[in-house]
């Protein structure tokens, strides 16, 4: 039995020397010290020894077990250290290296101007709402008091999807949708894309943007419209901005007007941007037609309202002195990064 133990010792020393990784080490631990391990077997067989032999063999067996245990721990420590050193070497991070530059984008000029306009109206108690771009003829035309023969209804001016579904030509249908759902007081701003069958050129695009405004309550008058839009123009273009209203016609407002404001570029002196008139037309508006109120279930005897609509693209072009609408939609980084 003594020889067997010595043999185990010699073998284990040899095997432990050749160890390459922790898994091999674990295999060796099981081989010698595990439940069915070689050394364990020997220790189990000690019952067959004589009383004199037992302490001698026992002591030797314990020595060998301690030796192997210690050796395994030592080897494990060395292997772990070696792995760590390897990792530290290969996973080296050079913290002094210049970082890769993150390109941060900026807002599209239309988004910037829209944000600014929204802020102004939110400050006056308006809520932002949206409506569908694919719209029913009813909301885009009929409910807005467009006569059956209104030229905008023509196939040449409007993209139809079917006889009664189209790409909205204006944001005004959002007025109708809002009044159908919500009872006065109403104070909303509805920005969004609109579509018209126009050829693309420097001032036209088959897709562009409008912002619609609607206020309905008891006792709303044209004075409220003028006051609201005058405050808006002054906040957008500066305190010295003046506004004027010219009579106009829209089917869904009566009376209707267009609003001009003094040119922000020349302060009304006259320049290239305002075509030397000193004034720039920025929106249309008026008092919501009683027929429109009625169609939406609002009693025009009790309530009145004003509405307005403006072209966002045009306002942005004037603000940033952009002379070609196409630039807005071409996605050219050289253009977009200027704002
Ligand atoms: N929807 C009109 C257009 O596309 C703009 C407009 C004018 C909207 C007057 C209004 C309004 O709400 O009252 O030309």
GROMACS .gro file of C-alpha atoms and ligand atoms in nm:
model
  353
    1UNK     CA    1   0.000   0.000   0.000
    2UNK     CA    2   0.291   0.225   0.075
    3UNK     CA    3   0.428   0.171  -0.274
    4UNK     CA    4   0.089   0.248  -0.420
    5UNK     CA    5   0.084   0.578  -0.233
    6UNK     CA    6   0.433   0.668  -0.346
    7UNK     CA    7   0.330   0.589  -0.702
    8UNK     CA    8   0.026   0.817  -0.670
    9UNK     CA    9   0.249   1.091  -0.539
   10UNK     CA   10   0.501   1.060  -0.824
   11UNK     CA   11   0.228   1.044  -1.089
   12UNK     CA   12   0.039   1.340  -0.952
   13UNK     CA   13   0.356   1.551  -0.941
   14UNK     CA   14   0.424   1.471  -1.305
   15UNK     CA   15   0.069   1.537  -1.415
   16UNK     CA   16   0.045   1.866  -1.228
   17UNK     CA   17   0.357   1.990  -1.402
   18UNK     CA   18   0.202   1.949  -1.744
   19UNK     CA   19  -0.121   2.139  -1.660
   20UNK     CA   20  -0.226   2.400  -1.916
   21UNK     CA   21  -0.562   2.523  -1.793
   22UNK     CA   22  -0.811   2.521  -1.510
   23UNK     CA   23  -1.023   2.252  -1.666
   24UNK     CA   24  -0.732   2.005  -1.676
   25UNK     CA   25  -0.660   2.096  -1.317
   26UNK     CA   26  -1.013   2.015  -1.214
   27UNK     CA   27  -0.988   1.679  -1.391
   28UNK     CA   28  -0.678   1.599  -1.188
   29UNK     CA   29  -0.845   1.701  -0.865
   30UNK     CA   30  -1.129   1.461  -0.940
   31UNK     CA   31  -0.885   1.188  -1.045
   32UNK     CA   32  -0.699   1.193  -0.712
   33UNK     CA   33  -0.916   1.360  -0.453
   34UNK     CA   34  -1.267   1.305  -0.587
   35UNK     CA   35  -1.513   1.061  -0.428
   36UNK     CA   36  -1.393   0.784  -0.655
   37UNK     CA   37  -1.040   0.926  -0.677
   38UNK     CA   38  -0.729   0.713  -0.646
   39UNK     CA   39  -0.621   0.849  -0.311
   40UNK     CA   40  -0.972   0.826  -0.171
   41UNK     CA   41  -0.983   0.460  -0.271
   42UNK     CA   42  -0.659   0.393  -0.085
   43UNK     CA   43  -0.785   0.565   0.226
   44UNK     CA   44  -1.104   0.359   0.211
   45UNK     CA   45  -0.903   0.037   0.199
   46UNK     CA   46  -0.720   0.119   0.523
   47UNK     CA   47  -0.957  -0.101   0.727
   48UNK     CA   48  -0.773  -0.405   0.596
   49UNK     CA   49  -0.440  -0.293   0.743
   50UNK     CA   50  -0.290  -0.408   1.069
   51UNK     CA   51  -0.294  -0.183   1.375
   52UNK     CA   52   0.077  -0.100   1.332
   53UNK     CA   53   0.054  -0.029   0.963
   54UNK     CA   54  -0.254   0.193   0.986
   55UNK     CA   55  -0.102   0.509   1.146
   56UNK     CA   56   0.202   0.494   0.917
   57UNK     CA   57   0.005   0.453   0.598
   58UNK     CA   58  -0.257   0.699   0.727
   59UNK     CA   59   0.003   0.965   0.788
   60UNK     CA   60   0.158   0.913   0.446
   61UNK     CA   61  -0.181   0.924   0.277
   62UNK     CA   62  -0.265   1.249   0.457
   63UNK     CA   63   0.068   1.398   0.359
   64UNK     CA   64   0.009   1.312  -0.003
   65UNK     CA   65  -0.345   1.451   0.010
   66UNK     CA   66  -0.220   1.775   0.162
   67UNK     CA   67   0.058   1.789  -0.091
   68UNK     CA   68  -0.176   1.741  -0.389
   69UNK     CA   69  -0.430   1.988  -0.249
   70UNK     CA   70  -0.166   2.251  -0.198
   71UNK     CA   71  -0.018   2.191  -0.540
   72UNK     CA   72  -0.361   2.222  -0.702
   73UNK     CA   73  -0.429   2.551  -0.524
   74UNK     CA   74  -0.092   2.684  -0.622
   75UNK     CA   75  -0.137   2.582  -0.985
   76UNK     CA   76  -0.489   2.732  -0.992
   77UNK     CA   77  -0.351   3.060  -0.861
   78UNK     CA   78  -0.079   3.064  -1.126
   79UNK     CA   79  -0.321   2.979  -1.405
   80UNK     CA   80  -0.567   3.250  -1.300
   81UNK     CA   81  -0.289   3.502  -1.283
   82UNK     CA   82  -0.163   3.403  -1.624
   83UNK     CA   83  -0.515   3.438  -1.771
   84UNK     CA   84  -0.557   3.780  -1.612
   85UNK     CA   85  -0.222   3.898  -1.744
   86UNK     CA   86  -0.315   3.775  -2.088
   87UNK     CA   87  -0.641   3.961  -2.077
   88UNK     CA   88  -0.480   4.278  -1.951
   89UNK     CA   89  -0.238   4.262  -2.238
   90UNK     CA   90  -0.484   4.178  -2.516
   91UNK     CA   91  -0.782   4.381  -2.395
   92UNK     CA   92  -0.571   4.688  -2.352
   93UNK     CA   93  -0.758   5.017  -2.386
   94UNK     CA   94  -0.560   5.319  -2.485
   95UNK     CA   95  -0.737   5.591  -2.292
   96UNK     CA   96  -0.517   5.856  -2.448
   97UNK     CA   97  -0.642   5.775  -2.799
   98UNK     CA   98  -0.857   6.053  -2.950
   99UNK     CA   99  -1.223   5.942  -2.956
  100UNK     CA  100  -1.420   5.887  -3.272
  101UNK     CA  101  -1.613   6.202  -3.344
  102UNK     CA  102  -1.988   6.169  -3.295
  103UNK     CA  103  -2.173   6.360  -3.561
  104UNK     CA  104  -2.461   6.540  -3.398
  105UNK     CA  105  -2.733   6.642  -3.638
  106UNK     CA  106  -2.942   6.954  -3.618
  107UNK     CA  107  -3.306   7.031  -3.667
  108UNK     CA  108  -3.443   7.083  -4.015
  109UNK     CA  109  -3.522   7.453  -4.077
  110UNK     CA  110  -3.893   7.366  -4.104
  111UNK     CA  111  -3.887   7.191  -3.767
  112UNK     CA  112  -3.708   7.486  -3.611
  113UNK     CA  113  -3.960   7.738  -3.734
  114UNK     CA  114  -4.250   7.509  -3.648
  115UNK     CA  115  -4.118   7.467  -3.292
  116UNK     CA  116  -4.095   7.843  -3.260
  117UNK     CA  117  -4.448   7.898  -3.389
  118UNK     CA  118  -4.588   7.625  -3.164
  119UNK     CA  119  -4.420   7.786  -2.861
  120UNK     CA  120  -4.581   8.121  -2.940
  121UNK     CA  121  -4.931   7.976  -2.966
  122UNK     CA  122  -4.890   7.742  -2.670
  123UNK     CA  123  -4.803   8.059  -2.477
  124UNK     CA  124  -5.146   8.194  -2.575
  125UNK     CA  125  -5.325   7.881  -2.451
  126UNK     CA  126  -5.348   7.684  -2.775
  127UNK     CA  127  -5.323   7.304  -2.787
  128UNK     CA  128  -5.138   7.124  -3.069
  129UNK     CA  129  -5.350   6.870  -3.258
  130UNK     CA  130  -5.300   6.661  -3.570
  131UNK     CA  131  -5.523   6.515  -3.837
  132UNK     CA  132  -5.486   6.255  -4.113
  133UNK     CA  133  -5.303   6.334  -4.436
  134UNK     CA  134  -5.525   6.086  -4.620
  135UNK     CA  135  -5.858   6.256  -4.578
  136UNK     CA  136  -6.220   6.227  -4.677
  137UNK     CA  137  -6.351   6.465  -4.942
  138UNK     CA  138  -6.618   6.552  -4.688
  139UNK     CA  139  -6.368   6.696  -4.436
  140UNK     CA  140  -6.139   6.855  -4.693
  141UNK     CA  141  -6.415   7.024  -4.897
  142UNK     CA  142  -6.783   6.964  -4.814
  143UNK     CA  143  -6.781   7.038  -4.442
  144UNK     CA  144  -6.566   7.344  -4.516
  145UNK     CA  145  -6.838   7.491  -4.734
  146UNK     CA  146  -6.659   7.443  -5.066
  147UNK     CA  147  -6.928   7.454  -5.336
  148UNK     CA  148  -6.966   7.150  -5.559
  149UNK     CA  149  -6.792   7.345  -5.835
  150UNK     CA  150  -6.499   7.486  -5.639
  151UNK     CA  151  -6.189   7.468  -5.862
  152UNK     CA  152  -5.977   7.308  -5.587
  153UNK     CA  153  -6.193   6.997  -5.616
  154UNK     CA  154  -6.065   6.941  -5.967
  155UNK     CA  155  -5.862   6.629  -6.041
  156UNK     CA  156  -5.595   6.858  -6.182
  157UNK     CA  157  -5.547   7.032  -5.848
  158UNK     CA  158  -5.595   6.751  -5.600
  159UNK     CA  159  -5.459   6.398  -5.560
  160UNK     CA  160  -5.758   6.167  -5.528
  161UNK     CA  161  -5.727   5.815  -5.392
  162UNK     CA  162  -6.089   5.738  -5.469
  163UNK     CA  163  -6.394   5.951  -5.533
  164UNK     CA  164  -6.435   6.038  -5.166
  165UNK     CA  165  -6.081   5.994  -5.034
  166UNK     CA  166  -5.790   6.226  -5.116
  167UNK     CA  167  -5.458   6.362  -4.993
  168UNK     CA  168  -5.565   6.666  -4.796
  169UNK     CA  169  -5.501   6.993  -4.981
  170UNK     CA  170  -5.507   7.200  -4.661
  171UNK     CA  171  -5.493   7.156  -4.284
  172UNK     CA  172  -5.842   7.309  -4.251
  173UNK     CA  173  -6.015   6.967  -4.225
  174UNK     CA  174  -5.860   6.939  -3.878
  175UNK     CA  175  -6.092   7.225  -3.777
  176UNK     CA  176  -6.394   7.015  -3.865
  177UNK     CA  177  -6.260   6.701  -3.698
  178UNK     CA  178  -6.187   6.899  -3.382
  179UNK     CA  179  -6.527   7.072  -3.367
  180UNK     CA  180  -6.705   6.739  -3.421
  181UNK     CA  181  -6.529   6.589  -3.120
  182UNK     CA  182  -6.486   6.882  -2.886
  183UNK     CA  183  -6.732   7.139  -2.763
  184UNK     CA  184  -6.624   7.505  -2.718
  185UNK     CA  185  -6.413   7.661  -2.585
  186UNK     CA  186  -6.170   7.541  -2.852
  187UNK     CA  187  -5.820   7.677  -2.907
  188UNK     CA  188  -5.608   7.456  -3.133
  189UNK     CA  189  -5.309   7.473  -3.364
  190UNK     CA  190  -5.283   7.199  -3.627
  191UNK     CA  191  -4.959   7.173  -3.823
  192UNK     CA  192  -4.902   6.915  -4.094
  193UNK     CA  193  -4.828   6.813  -4.451
  194UNK     CA  194  -5.064   6.896  -4.734
  195UNK     CA  195  -5.066   6.792  -5.100
  196UNK     CA  196  -5.155   6.956  -5.428
  197UNK     CA  197  -5.100   6.845  -5.787
  198UNK     CA  198  -4.849   7.121  -5.858
  199UNK     CA  199  -4.538   7.104  -6.073
  200UNK     CA  200  -4.219   7.138  -5.871
  201UNK     CA  201  -4.041   7.470  -5.900
  202UNK     CA  202  -3.871   7.725  -5.675
  203UNK     CA  203  -4.197   7.814  -5.501
  204UNK     CA  204  -4.418   7.508  -5.557
  205UNK     CA  205  -4.408   7.150  -5.442
  206UNK     CA  206  -4.672   6.874  -5.454
  207UNK     CA  207  -4.614   6.835  -5.080
  208UNK     CA  208  -4.576   7.126  -4.843
  209UNK     CA  209  -4.671   7.229  -4.489
  210UNK     CA  210  -4.947   7.434  -4.335
  211UNK     CA  211  -5.039   7.538  -3.986
  212UNK     CA  212  -5.403   7.578  -3.904
  213UNK     CA  213  -5.543   7.771  -3.610
  214UNK     CA  214  -5.895   7.764  -3.468
  215UNK     CA  215  -6.060   7.939  -3.176
  216UNK     CA  216  -6.429   7.890  -3.093
  217UNK     CA  217  -6.605   8.030  -2.790
  218UNK     CA  218  -6.882   8.267  -2.688
  219UNK     CA  219  -6.827   8.624  -2.804
  220UNK     CA  220  -6.524   8.570  -3.029
  221UNK     CA  221  -6.486   8.854  -3.280
  222UNK     CA  222  -6.259   8.968  -3.561
  223UNK     CA  223  -6.078   9.178  -3.298
  224UNK     CA  224  -5.964   8.858  -3.127
  225UNK     CA  225  -5.832   8.729  -3.460
  226UNK     CA  226  -5.641   9.050  -3.525
  227UNK     CA  227  -5.503   9.074  -3.174
  228UNK     CA  228  -5.391   8.710  -3.165
  229UNK     CA  229  -5.221   8.724  -3.503
  230UNK     CA  230  -5.058   9.060  -3.431
  231UNK     CA  231  -4.904   8.919  -3.112
  232UNK     CA  232  -4.791   8.617  -3.310
  233UNK     CA  233  -4.623   8.828  -3.582
  234UNK     CA  234  -4.446   9.043  -3.323
  235UNK     CA  235  -4.314   8.738  -3.139
  236UNK     CA  236  -4.201   8.569  -3.460
  237UNK     CA  237  -4.043   8.867  -3.636
  238UNK     CA  238  -3.975   9.116  -3.357
  239UNK     CA  239  -4.164   9.375  -3.150
  240UNK     CA  240  -4.151   9.647  -3.415
  241UNK     CA  241  -4.338   9.431  -3.669
  242UNK     CA  242  -4.662   9.582  -3.795
  243UNK     CA  243  -4.953   9.387  -3.941
  244UNK     CA  244  -5.234   9.474  -4.180
  245UNK     CA  245  -5.540   9.286  -4.294
  246UNK     CA  246  -5.673   9.288  -4.649
  247UNK     CA  247  -6.021   9.156  -4.739
  248UNK     CA  248  -6.011   8.818  -4.909
  249UNK     CA  249  -6.231   8.517  -4.974
  250UNK     CA  250  -6.225   8.169  -4.828
  251UNK     CA  251  -6.531   7.943  -4.846
  252UNK     CA  252  -6.514   7.851  -4.475
  253UNK     CA  253  -6.474   8.197  -4.324
  254UNK     CA  254  -6.692   8.508  -4.343
  255UNK     CA  255  -6.559   8.771  -4.341
  256UNK     CA  256  -6.218   8.654  -4.461
  257UNK     CA  257  -5.885   8.834  -4.475
  258UNK     CA  258  -5.521   8.795  -4.559
  259UNK     CA  259  -5.261   8.926  -4.318
  260UNK     CA  260  -4.941   9.100  -4.425
  261UNK     CA  261  -4.664   9.198  -4.191
  262UNK     CA  262  -4.375   9.435  -4.234
  263UNK     CA  263  -4.078   9.264  -4.395
  264UNK     CA  264  -3.848   9.128  -4.123
  265UNK     CA  265  -3.543   9.171  -4.345
  266UNK     CA  266  -3.580   9.545  -4.419
  267UNK     CA  267  -3.823   9.643  -4.139
  268UNK     CA  268  -4.063   9.774  -4.403
  269UNK     CA  269  -3.812   9.980  -4.597
  270UNK     CA  270  -3.843   9.767  -4.909
  271UNK     CA  271  -3.592   9.507  -5.026
  272UNK     CA  272  -3.541   9.210  -5.257
  273UNK     CA  273  -3.721   8.973  -5.019
  274UNK     CA  274  -4.043   9.177  -4.999
  275UNK     CA  275  -4.013   9.275  -5.366
  276UNK     CA  276  -3.960   9.638  -5.253
  277UNK     CA  277  -4.311   9.666  -5.104
  278UNK     CA  278  -4.206   9.658  -4.737
  279UNK     CA  279  -4.483   9.401  -4.670
  280UNK     CA  280  -4.502   9.024  -4.675
  281UNK     CA  281  -4.820   8.818  -4.690
  282UNK     CA  282  -4.801   8.544  -4.430
  283UNK     CA  283  -5.145   8.397  -4.375
  284UNK     CA  284  -5.516   8.382  -4.443
  285UNK     CA  285  -5.792   8.381  -4.187
  286UNK     CA  286  -6.137   8.497  -4.092
  287UNK     CA  287  -6.446   8.432  -3.884
  288UNK     CA  288  -6.558   8.069  -3.905
  289UNK     CA  289  -6.858   8.054  -4.141
  290UNK     CA  290  -7.185   7.983  -3.955
  291UNK     CA  291  -7.253   7.701  -4.200
  292UNK     CA  292  -6.928   7.530  -4.096
  293UNK     CA  293  -7.013   7.565  -3.726
  294UNK     CA  294  -7.359   7.420  -3.791
  295UNK     CA  295  -7.222   7.123  -3.987
  296UNK     CA  296  -7.003   7.042  -3.685
  297UNK     CA  297  -7.294   7.061  -3.443
  298UNK     CA  298  -7.204   7.397  -3.291
  299UNK     CA  299  -7.483   7.655  -3.264
  300UNK     CA  300  -7.371   7.975  -3.445
  301UNK     CA  301  -7.630   8.171  -3.246
  302UNK     CA  302  -7.437   8.096  -2.928
  303UNK     CA  303  -7.081   8.051  -3.043
  304UNK     CA  304  -6.849   8.221  -3.289
  305UNK     CA  305  -6.492   8.159  -3.383
  306UNK     CA  306  -6.195   8.259  -3.591
  307UNK     CA  307  -5.959   8.049  -3.799
  308UNK     CA  308  -5.638   8.104  -3.985
  309UNK     CA  309  -5.398   7.909  -4.200
  310UNK     CA  310  -5.039   7.974  -4.294
  311UNK     CA  311  -4.776   7.814  -4.513
  312UNK     CA  312  -4.491   7.693  -4.295
  313UNK     CA  313  -4.246   7.651  -4.585
  314UNK     CA  314  -4.293   8.009  -4.695
  315UNK     CA  315  -4.246   8.144  -4.343
  316UNK     CA  316  -3.925   7.942  -4.303
  317UNK     CA  317  -3.798   8.055  -4.643
  318UNK     CA  318  -3.856   8.418  -4.551
  319UNK     CA  319  -3.700   8.377  -4.211
  320UNK     CA  320  -3.381   8.215  -4.339
  321UNK     CA  321  -3.373   8.391  -4.676
  322UNK     CA  322  -3.399   8.063  -4.867
  323UNK     CA  323  -3.482   8.128  -5.230
  324UNK     CA  324  -3.573   7.781  -5.350
  325UNK     CA  325  -3.837   7.557  -5.190
  326UNK     CA  326  -3.675   7.246  -5.340
  327UNK     CA  327  -3.379   7.283  -5.104
  328UNK     CA  328  -3.611   7.200  -4.814
  329UNK     CA  329  -3.683   6.852  -4.945
  330UNK     CA  330  -3.360   6.742  -5.114
  331UNK     CA  331  -3.190   6.625  -4.794
  332UNK     CA  332  -2.857   6.780  -4.888
  333UNK     CA  333  -2.641   6.788  -4.577
  334UNK     CA  334  -2.450   7.094  -4.701
  335UNK     CA  335  -2.779   7.284  -4.697
  336UNK     CA  336  -2.929   7.134  -4.382
  337UNK     CA  337  -2.619   7.179  -4.166
  338UNK     CA  338  -2.641   7.557  -4.204
  339UNK     CA  339  -2.933   7.594  -3.961
  340LIG     N1  340  -5.680   7.652  -4.602
  340LIG     C1  341  -5.643   7.778  -4.663
  340LIG     C2  342  -5.555   7.752  -4.783
  340LIG     O1  343  -5.503   7.645  -4.798
  340LIG     C3  344  -5.573   7.865  -4.564
  340LIG     C4  345  -5.668   7.920  -4.465
  340LIG     C5  346  -5.732   8.039  -4.489
  340LIG     C6  347  -5.701   7.850  -4.351
  340LIG     C7  348  -5.823   8.092  -4.402
  340LIG     C8  349  -5.793   7.902  -4.261
  340LIG     C9  350  -5.853   8.022  -4.289
  340LIG     O2  351  -5.827   7.841  -4.150
  340LIG     O3  352  -5.946   8.073  -4.203
  340LIG     O4  353  -5.537   7.839  -4.861
   0.00000   0.00000   0.00000
